[in-house]
Amino acid sequence: MNQKELKEFLDEKVIQYNNQDFIESDPVQIPHLFTQKEDIEIAGFLSASIAWGNRKMIIKNSHKMMELMGNTPYDFVMTHSEDDLARLETFVHRTFNGKDFGGFIKGLQHIYKNHNGLEAVFAKNQEKDSLQKSISEFKKIFFEINHLPRTQKHISDPLNNSAAKRINMYLRWMVRQDTKGVDLGIWKTISPAVLSCPLDVHSGNVARKLGILKRKQNDAKALLELDTKLRKMDAQDPVKYDFALFGLGVFEGF
């Protein structure tokens, strides 16, 4: 395929997968449970943070997270007691355990109490064509408070050459203005143009087969290469192509 044909093919796939049907099999359904901005942000952040492995298990455990917080995530973050955190210790998703969950609650409380919330932190350090510095600075702020060293591994740092798939996916949910109702688009201080594709095994393999990614590792360098190509196809909404790449990989075995 030449560039024009490739863009047309991927645009068709975006239309095929970027619709309401996508929600029922994806963890994006978790923030959709809520209406208050802070509830949406926190529910999205926590569910995106455990989004690796089996998708059904991710969704099941994300619902469990919400239940452990009484289905009021913002209120829980801001008013929890030590007894409340102790109840979280039963939680486990792969290597993310109840202690990590409690650490995330404390980190989120710090973000809302002392840094004006998640949107403000990510918006503050954005660059003209990237949010990767924002993610790195967010991680520093999130772990300013006392925390277990093990918990740090659950937030990636793009400046350490990570593709930071989960947090880029979260930012897509929060920022992208999606007329199809999949991404929530509740953050208005960040442009969708600066978002990065959530690069994982599926999207990476499809991108390589289509010739829009040459680098073999799924790391920050590969992400920059992929983002550069996707921005040439749509400078204003490059990560819409995540739906095409992911859909081709997961649903079509491309």
PDB file of C-alpha atoms in Angstrom:
ATOM      1  CA  MET A   1       0.000   0.000   0.000  1.00  0.00           C
ATOM      2  CA  ASN A   2       1.166   3.535  -0.712  1.00  0.00           C
ATOM      3  CA  GLN A   3       0.692   6.291   1.901  1.00  0.00           C
ATOM      4  CA  LYS A   4      -2.707   7.365   0.570  1.00  0.00           C
ATOM      5  CA  GLU A   5      -4.028   3.780   0.523  1.00  0.00           C
ATOM      6  CA  LEU A   6      -2.617   3.090   3.988  1.00  0.00           C
ATOM      7  CA  LYS A   7      -4.323   6.164   5.429  1.00  0.00           C
ATOM      8  CA  GLU A   8      -7.636   5.223   3.790  1.00  0.00           C
ATOM      9  CA  PHE A   9      -7.349   1.654   5.125  1.00  0.00           C
ATOM     10  CA  LEU A  10      -6.598   2.826   8.674  1.00  0.00           C
ATOM     11  CA  ASP A  11      -9.312   5.514   8.562  1.00  0.00           C
ATOM     12  CA  GLU A  12     -11.830   2.766   7.692  1.00  0.00           C
ATOM     13  CA  LYS A  13     -10.609   0.654  10.604  1.00  0.00           C
ATOM     14  CA  VAL A  14     -10.953   3.611  12.990  1.00  0.00           C
ATOM     15  CA  ILE A  15     -14.608   3.935  11.956  1.00  0.00           C
ATOM     16  CA  GLN A  16     -15.067   0.173  12.412  1.00  0.00           C
ATOM     17  CA  TYR A  17     -13.707   0.049  15.967  1.00  0.00           C
ATOM     18  CA  ASN A  18     -14.142   3.551  17.431  1.00  0.00           C
ATOM     19  CA  ASN A  19     -17.775   3.147  18.457  1.00  0.00           C
ATOM     20  CA  GLN A  20     -19.945   2.248  21.455  1.00  0.00           C
ATOM     21  CA  ASP A  21     -19.495  -1.513  20.915  1.00  0.00           C
ATOM     22  CA  PHE A  22     -15.804  -1.123  21.745  1.00  0.00           C
ATOM     23  CA  ILE A  23     -16.604  -0.082  25.327  1.00  0.00           C
ATOM     24  CA  GLU A  24     -18.089  -3.382  26.497  1.00  0.00           C
ATOM     25  CA  SER A  25     -14.840  -5.295  25.957  1.00  0.00           C
ATOM     26  CA  ASP A  26     -12.419  -2.582  27.094  1.00  0.00           C
ATOM     27  CA  PRO A  27     -11.417  -1.114  30.487  1.00  0.00           C
ATOM     28  CA  VAL A  28     -12.510   2.327  29.224  1.00  0.00           C
ATOM     29  CA  GLN A  29     -15.929   1.169  30.496  1.00  0.00           C
ATOM     30  CA  ILE A  30     -14.796   1.838  34.090  1.00  0.00           C
ATOM     31  CA  PRO A  31     -14.560   5.662  33.936  1.00  0.00           C
ATOM     32  CA  HIS A  32     -17.824   5.602  31.949  1.00  0.00           C
ATOM     33  CA  LEU A  33     -19.567   4.417  35.141  1.00  0.00           C
ATOM     34  CA  PHE A  34     -19.233   7.907  36.653  1.00  0.00           C
ATOM     35  CA  THR A  35     -20.415  11.447  35.949  1.00  0.00           C
ATOM     36  CA  GLN A  36     -18.357  13.660  38.313  1.00  0.00           C
ATOM     37  CA  LYS A  37     -15.066  14.812  36.741  1.00  0.00           C
ATOM     38  CA  GLU A  38     -12.867  13.672  39.641  1.00  0.00           C
ATOM     39  CA  ASP A  39     -14.577  10.271  39.842  1.00  0.00           C
ATOM     40  CA  ILE A  40     -14.003   9.761  36.103  1.00  0.00           C
ATOM     41  CA  GLU A  41     -10.342  10.790  36.384  1.00  0.00           C
ATOM     42  CA  ILE A  42      -9.576   8.534  39.338  1.00  0.00           C
ATOM     43  CA  ALA A  43     -11.545   5.545  38.051  1.00  0.00           C
ATOM     44  CA  GLY A  44      -9.775   5.888  34.717  1.00  0.00           C
ATOM     45  CA  PHE A  45      -6.342   6.250  36.277  1.00  0.00           C
ATOM     46  CA  LEU A  46      -6.696   3.210  38.515  1.00  0.00           C
ATOM     47  CA  SER A  47      -8.161   0.946  35.835  1.00  0.00           C
ATOM     48  CA  ALA A  48      -5.551   2.045  33.274  1.00  0.00           C
ATOM     49  CA  SER A  49      -2.821   1.358  35.842  1.00  0.00           C
ATOM     50  CA  ILE A  50      -3.715  -2.351  35.961  1.00  0.00           C
ATOM     51  CA  ALA A  51      -4.396  -2.667  32.221  1.00  0.00           C
ATOM     52  CA  TRP A  52      -2.003  -5.433  31.314  1.00  0.00           C
ATOM     53  CA  GLY A  53      -2.707  -9.122  30.816  1.00  0.00           C
ATOM     54  CA  ASN A  54      -6.099 -10.697  30.124  1.00  0.00           C
ATOM     55  CA  ARG A  55      -8.685  -8.041  29.261  1.00  0.00           C
ATOM     56  CA  LYS A  56     -11.564  -9.789  31.046  1.00  0.00           C
ATOM     57  CA  MET A  57      -9.455  -9.998  34.195  1.00  0.00           C
ATOM     58  CA  ILE A  58      -8.453  -6.327  33.888  1.00  0.00           C
ATOM     59  CA  ILE A  59     -12.131  -5.314  33.688  1.00  0.00           C
ATOM     60  CA  LYS A  60     -13.162  -7.648  36.531  1.00  0.00           C
ATOM     61  CA  ASN A  61     -10.405  -6.357  38.824  1.00  0.00           C
ATOM     62  CA  SER A  62     -11.087  -2.733  37.880  1.00  0.00           C
ATOM     63  CA  HIS A  63     -14.718  -3.198  38.967  1.00  0.00           C
ATOM     64  CA  LYS A  64     -13.398  -4.751  42.186  1.00  0.00           C
ATOM     65  CA  MET A  65     -11.244  -1.663  42.790  1.00  0.00           C
ATOM     66  CA  MET A  66     -14.307   0.567  42.474  1.00  0.00           C
ATOM     67  CA  GLU A  67     -16.304  -1.663  44.860  1.00  0.00           C
ATOM     68  CA  LEU A  68     -13.531  -1.551  47.469  1.00  0.00           C
ATOM     69  CA  MET A  69     -13.811   2.255  47.335  1.00  0.00           C
ATOM     70  CA  GLY A  70     -17.590   2.124  47.790  1.00  0.00           C
ATOM     71  CA  ASN A  71     -18.029   3.168  44.142  1.00  0.00           C
ATOM     72  CA  THR A  72     -17.148   6.733  45.177  1.00  0.00           C
ATOM     73  CA  PRO A  73     -13.492   6.986  44.108  1.00  0.00           C
ATOM     74  CA  TYR A  74     -12.934  10.735  44.673  1.00  0.00           C
ATOM     75  CA  ASP A  75     -14.606  10.729  48.078  1.00  0.00           C
ATOM     76  CA  PHE A  76     -12.580   7.653  49.054  1.00  0.00           C
ATOM     77  CA  VAL A  77      -9.309   9.237  47.925  1.00  0.00           C
ATOM     78  CA  MET A  78      -9.948  12.442  49.850  1.00  0.00           C
ATOM     79  CA  THR A  79     -11.474  11.092  53.095  1.00  0.00           C
ATOM     80  CA  HIS A  80     -10.129   7.539  53.579  1.00  0.00           C
ATOM     81  CA  SER A  81      -8.939   6.307  56.968  1.00  0.00           C
ATOM     82  CA  GLU A  82      -6.171   3.812  57.709  1.00  0.00           C
ATOM     83  CA  ASP A  83      -8.896   1.197  58.270  1.00  0.00           C
ATOM     84  CA  ASP A  84     -10.219   1.922  54.768  1.00  0.00           C
ATOM     85  CA  LEU A  85      -6.739   1.343  53.315  1.00  0.00           C
ATOM     86  CA  ALA A  86      -6.422  -1.899  55.284  1.00  0.00           C
ATOM     87  CA  ARG A  87      -9.510  -3.207  53.455  1.00  0.00           C
ATOM     88  CA  LEU A  88      -7.710  -2.712  50.141  1.00  0.00           C
ATOM     89  CA  GLU A  89      -4.994  -5.176  51.127  1.00  0.00           C
ATOM     90  CA  THR A  90      -7.010  -8.132  49.806  1.00  0.00           C
ATOM     91  CA  PHE A  91      -6.702  -6.731  46.275  1.00  0.00           C
ATOM     92  CA  VAL A  92      -4.318  -8.248  43.747  1.00  0.00           C
ATOM     93  CA  HIS A  93      -3.922  -7.952  39.988  1.00  0.00           C
ATOM     94  CA  ARG A  94      -0.809  -9.706  38.741  1.00  0.00           C
ATOM     95  CA  THR A  95       2.092  -7.863  40.449  1.00  0.00           C
ATOM     96  CA  PHE A  96      -0.100  -4.935  41.592  1.00  0.00           C
ATOM     97  CA  ASN A  97      -1.191  -5.754  45.153  1.00  0.00           C
ATOM     98  CA  GLY A  98      -3.199  -4.192  47.958  1.00  0.00           C
ATOM     99  CA  LYS A  99      -0.186  -2.289  49.316  1.00  0.00           C
ATOM    100  CA  ASP A 100       0.341  -0.750  45.877  1.00  0.00           C
ATOM    101  CA  PHE A 101      -3.375   0.106  45.723  1.00  0.00           C
ATOM    102  CA  GLY A 102      -3.105   1.902  49.075  1.00  0.00           C
ATOM    103  CA  GLY A 103      -0.009   3.739  47.867  1.00  0.00           C
ATOM    104  CA  PHE A 104      -1.875   4.884  44.765  1.00  0.00           C
ATOM    105  CA  ILE A 105      -4.731   6.225  46.918  1.00  0.00           C
ATOM    106  CA  LYS A 106      -2.258   8.270  48.975  1.00  0.00           C
ATOM    107  CA  GLY A 107      -0.504   9.509  45.844  1.00  0.00           C
ATOM    108  CA  LEU A 108      -3.820  10.584  44.333  1.00  0.00           C
ATOM    109  CA  GLN A 109      -4.821  12.387  47.521  1.00  0.00           C
ATOM    110  CA  HIS A 110      -1.507  14.268  47.386  1.00  0.00           C
ATOM    111  CA  ILE A 111      -2.180  15.238  43.744  1.00  0.00           C
ATOM    112  CA  TYR A 112      -5.654  16.610  44.567  1.00  0.00           C
ATOM    113  CA  LYS A 113      -4.777  18.273  47.875  1.00  0.00           C
ATOM    114  CA  ASN A 114      -1.499  19.862  46.878  1.00  0.00           C
ATOM    115  CA  HIS A 115      -1.362  20.075  43.070  1.00  0.00           C
ATOM    116  CA  ASN A 116      -4.920  20.958  41.942  1.00  0.00           C
ATOM    117  CA  GLY A 117      -5.728  17.511  40.584  1.00  0.00           C
ATOM    118  CA  LEU A 118      -4.663  15.162  37.799  1.00  0.00           C
ATOM    119  CA  GLU A 119      -5.466  17.411  34.845  1.00  0.00           C
ATOM    120  CA  ALA A 120      -3.455  20.314  36.281  1.00  0.00           C
ATOM    121  CA  VAL A 121      -0.374  18.137  36.818  1.00  0.00           C
ATOM    122  CA  PHE A 122      -0.387  16.678  33.307  1.00  0.00           C
ATOM    123  CA  ALA A 123      -1.200  20.032  31.654  1.00  0.00           C
ATOM    124  CA  LYS A 124       1.600  21.887  33.446  1.00  0.00           C
ATOM    125  CA  ASN A 125       4.535  20.122  31.762  1.00  0.00           C
ATOM    126  CA  GLN A 126       3.156  19.440  28.285  1.00  0.00           C
ATOM    127  CA  GLU A 127       5.360  20.251  25.314  1.00  0.00           C
ATOM    128  CA  LYS A 128       4.228  21.406  21.887  1.00  0.00           C
ATOM    129  CA  ASP A 129       4.267  17.889  20.419  1.00  0.00           C
ATOM    130  CA  SER A 130       4.428  15.531  23.401  1.00  0.00           C
ATOM    131  CA  LEU A 131       3.141  14.652  26.858  1.00  0.00           C
ATOM    132  CA  GLN A 132       6.054  12.366  27.667  1.00  0.00           C
ATOM    133  CA  LYS A 133       7.753  14.968  29.890  1.00  0.00           C
ATOM    134  CA  SER A 134       4.380  15.491  31.600  1.00  0.00           C
ATOM    135  CA  ILE A 135       4.218  11.774  32.421  1.00  0.00           C
ATOM    136  CA  SER A 136       7.750  11.809  33.837  1.00  0.00           C
ATOM    137  CA  GLU A 137       7.033  14.880  35.996  1.00  0.00           C
ATOM    138  CA  PHE A 138       3.706  13.386  37.099  1.00  0.00           C
ATOM    139  CA  LYS A 139       5.509  10.295  38.383  1.00  0.00           C
ATOM    140  CA  LYS A 140       7.892  12.453  40.432  1.00  0.00           C
ATOM    141  CA  ILE A 141       5.003  14.376  42.014  1.00  0.00           C
ATOM    142  CA  PHE A 142       2.928  11.247  42.604  1.00  0.00           C
ATOM    143  CA  PHE A 143       5.744   9.681  44.626  1.00  0.00           C
ATOM    144  CA  GLU A 144       6.791  12.827  46.542  1.00  0.00           C
ATOM    145  CA  ILE A 145       5.046  11.422  49.597  1.00  0.00           C
ATOM    146  CA  ASN A 146       6.192   8.431  51.661  1.00  0.00           C
ATOM    147  CA  HIS A 147       5.704   5.245  49.606  1.00  0.00           C
ATOM    148  CA  LEU A 148       6.918   1.698  49.132  1.00  0.00           C
ATOM    149  CA  PRO A 149       9.746   1.537  46.564  1.00  0.00           C
ATOM    150  CA  ARG A 150       8.024  -1.447  44.878  1.00  0.00           C
ATOM    151  CA  THR A 151       5.008   0.688  43.987  1.00  0.00           C
ATOM    152  CA  GLN A 152       7.052   2.961  41.705  1.00  0.00           C
ATOM    153  CA  LYS A 153       7.297   0.278  39.021  1.00  0.00           C
ATOM    154  CA  HIS A 154       3.564   0.582  38.371  1.00  0.00           C
ATOM    155  CA  ILE A 155       3.956   4.012  36.769  1.00  0.00           C
ATOM    156  CA  SER A 156       6.249   4.098  33.752  1.00  0.00           C
ATOM    157  CA  ASP A 157       8.682   6.905  32.965  1.00  0.00           C
ATOM    158  CA  PRO A 158       9.060   7.685  29.246  1.00  0.00           C
ATOM    159  CA  LEU A 159      12.321   9.507  29.967  1.00  0.00           C
ATOM    160  CA  ASN A 160      13.705   6.110  31.047  1.00  0.00           C
ATOM    161  CA  ASN A 161      12.870   4.818  27.529  1.00  0.00           C
ATOM    162  CA  SER A 162       9.492   3.284  28.432  1.00  0.00           C
ATOM    163  CA  ALA A 163       6.641   3.385  25.903  1.00  0.00           C
ATOM    164  CA  ALA A 164       4.363   4.041  28.942  1.00  0.00           C
ATOM    165  CA  LYS A 165       1.460   2.277  27.230  1.00  0.00           C
ATOM    166  CA  ARG A 166      -0.984   2.333  30.141  1.00  0.00           C
ATOM    167  CA  ILE A 167      -0.596   5.998  31.008  1.00  0.00           C
ATOM    168  CA  ASN A 168      -0.723   7.051  27.342  1.00  0.00           C
ATOM    169  CA  MET A 169      -3.963   5.072  27.066  1.00  0.00           C
ATOM    170  CA  TYR A 170      -5.299   6.869  30.149  1.00  0.00           C
ATOM    171  CA  LEU A 171      -4.405  10.243  28.624  1.00  0.00           C
ATOM    172  CA  ARG A 172      -6.233   9.234  25.432  1.00  0.00           C
ATOM    173  CA  TRP A 173      -9.347   8.523  27.490  1.00  0.00           C
ATOM    174  CA  MET A 174      -9.193  11.855  29.337  1.00  0.00           C
ATOM    175  CA  VAL A 175      -8.109  14.185  26.501  1.00  0.00           C
ATOM    176  CA  ARG A 176      -9.374  12.897  23.172  1.00  0.00           C
ATOM    177  CA  GLN A 177     -12.535  14.664  21.985  1.00  0.00           C
ATOM    178  CA  ASP A 178     -14.417  11.654  20.700  1.00  0.00           C
ATOM    179  CA  THR A 179     -17.763  12.198  18.986  1.00  0.00           C
ATOM    180  CA  LYS A 180     -18.337   8.430  19.110  1.00  0.00           C
ATOM    181  CA  GLY A 181     -18.522   8.395  22.916  1.00  0.00           C
ATOM    182  CA  VAL A 182     -15.633   5.996  23.612  1.00  0.00           C
ATOM    183  CA  ASP A 183     -12.941   8.377  24.881  1.00  0.00           C
ATOM    184  CA  LEU A 184     -14.306  10.752  27.493  1.00  0.00           C
ATOM    185  CA  GLY A 185     -12.501  13.995  26.538  1.00  0.00           C
ATOM    186  CA  ILE A 186     -13.108  15.729  29.870  1.00  0.00           C
ATOM    187  CA  TRP A 187      -9.729  17.513  29.965  1.00  0.00           C
ATOM    188  CA  LYS A 188      -9.812  20.720  27.935  1.00  0.00           C
ATOM    189  CA  THR A 189      -6.349  22.132  28.800  1.00  0.00           C
ATOM    190  CA  ILE A 190      -4.476  19.531  26.719  1.00  0.00           C
ATOM    191  CA  SER A 191      -4.805  19.163  22.946  1.00  0.00           C
ATOM    192  CA  PRO A 192      -5.447  15.721  21.417  1.00  0.00           C
ATOM    193  CA  ALA A 193      -2.693  16.647  18.927  1.00  0.00           C
ATOM    194  CA  VAL A 194       0.006  16.024  21.576  1.00  0.00           C
ATOM    195  CA  LEU A 195      -1.232  12.575  22.627  1.00  0.00           C
ATOM    196  CA  SER A 196       0.878   9.466  22.010  1.00  0.00           C
ATOM    197  CA  CYS A 197      -0.348   6.081  20.819  1.00  0.00           C
ATOM    198  CA  PRO A 198      -0.643   3.456  23.603  1.00  0.00           C
ATOM    199  CA  LEU A 199       2.023   1.177  22.145  1.00  0.00           C
ATOM    200  CA  ASP A 200       1.703  -2.474  23.155  1.00  0.00           C
ATOM    201  CA  VAL A 201       2.363  -5.905  21.652  1.00  0.00           C
ATOM    202  CA  HIS A 202      -0.760  -5.796  19.447  1.00  0.00           C
ATOM    203  CA  SER A 203      -0.479  -2.249  18.089  1.00  0.00           C
ATOM    204  CA  GLY A 204       3.304  -2.624  17.697  1.00  0.00           C
ATOM    205  CA  ASN A 205       3.069  -5.842  15.678  1.00  0.00           C
ATOM    206  CA  VAL A 206       0.365  -4.431  13.398  1.00  0.00           C
ATOM    207  CA  ALA A 207       2.319  -1.186  12.891  1.00  0.00           C
ATOM    208  CA  ARG A 208       5.399  -3.201  11.851  1.00  0.00           C
ATOM    209  CA  LYS A 209       3.404  -5.311   9.400  1.00  0.00           C
ATOM    210  CA  LEU A 210       1.996  -2.122   7.866  1.00  0.00           C
ATOM    211  CA  GLY A 211       5.482  -0.600   7.593  1.00  0.00           C
ATOM    212  CA  ILE A 212       4.828   2.372   9.899  1.00  0.00           C
ATOM    213  CA  LEU A 213       7.169   1.094  12.623  1.00  0.00           C
ATOM    214  CA  LYS A 214      10.644  -0.298  12.045  1.00  0.00           C
ATOM    215  CA  ARG A 215      12.078  -0.479  15.572  1.00  0.00           C
ATOM    216  CA  LYS A 216      11.741  -3.953  17.077  1.00  0.00           C
ATOM    217  CA  GLN A 217      11.387  -3.061  20.791  1.00  0.00           C
ATOM    218  CA  ASN A 218       8.221  -1.419  22.124  1.00  0.00           C
ATOM    219  CA  ASP A 219      10.040   1.414  23.890  1.00  0.00           C
ATOM    220  CA  ALA A 220      10.092   5.229  23.916  1.00  0.00           C
ATOM    221  CA  LYS A 221      12.121   5.367  20.683  1.00  0.00           C
ATOM    222  CA  ALA A 222       9.591   3.140  18.933  1.00  0.00           C
ATOM    223  CA  LEU A 223       6.775   5.313  20.272  1.00  0.00           C
ATOM    224  CA  LEU A 224       8.377   8.465  18.848  1.00  0.00           C
ATOM    225  CA  GLU A 225       8.780   6.738  15.473  1.00  0.00           C
ATOM    226  CA  LEU A 226       5.136   5.605  15.461  1.00  0.00           C
ATOM    227  CA  ASP A 227       3.786   8.949  16.697  1.00  0.00           C
ATOM    228  CA  THR A 228       5.685  10.775  13.937  1.00  0.00           C
ATOM    229  CA  LYS A 229       4.035   8.586  11.275  1.00  0.00           C
ATOM    230  CA  LEU A 230       0.556   8.848  12.789  1.00  0.00           C
ATOM    231  CA  ARG A 231       0.801  12.651  13.066  1.00  0.00           C
ATOM    232  CA  LYS A 232       1.489  12.807   9.332  1.00  0.00           C
ATOM    233  CA  MET A 233      -1.828  11.004   8.762  1.00  0.00           C
ATOM    234  CA  ASP A 234      -3.814  13.206  11.173  1.00  0.00           C
ATOM    235  CA  ALA A 235      -1.994  16.021  12.969  1.00  0.00           C
ATOM    236  CA  GLN A 236      -5.008  16.972  15.070  1.00  0.00           C
ATOM    237  CA  ASP A 237      -6.064  13.491  16.256  1.00  0.00           C
ATOM    238  CA  PRO A 238      -3.162  11.064  15.727  1.00  0.00           C
ATOM    239  CA  VAL A 239      -4.153   8.555  18.422  1.00  0.00           C
ATOM    240  CA  LYS A 240      -7.469   7.768  16.779  1.00  0.00           C
ATOM    241  CA  TYR A 241      -5.342   5.235  14.883  1.00  0.00           C
ATOM    242  CA  ASP A 242      -4.878   3.303  18.122  1.00  0.00           C
ATOM    243  CA  PHE A 243      -8.382   1.927  17.479  1.00  0.00           C
ATOM    244  CA  ALA A 244      -7.294   0.711  14.036  1.00  0.00           C
ATOM    245  CA  LEU A 245      -3.990  -0.831  15.149  1.00  0.00           C
ATOM    246  CA  PHE A 246      -5.458  -2.406  18.290  1.00  0.00           C
ATOM    247  CA  GLY A 247      -8.588  -3.647  16.512  1.00  0.00           C
ATOM    248  CA  LEU A 248      -6.585  -5.213  13.690  1.00  0.00           C
ATOM    249  CA  GLY A 249      -4.337  -6.961  16.203  1.00  0.00           C
ATOM    250  CA  VAL A 250      -6.808  -8.122  18.842  1.00  0.00           C
ATOM    251  CA  PHE A 251     -10.021  -8.679  16.908  1.00  0.00           C
ATOM    252  CA  GLU A 252      -8.682  -9.627  13.467  1.00  0.00           C
ATOM    253  CA  GLY A 253      -5.361 -11.293  14.325  1.00  0.00           C
ATOM    254  CA  PHE A 254      -3.770  -9.189  11.570  1.00  0.00           C
TER     255      PHE A 254
END
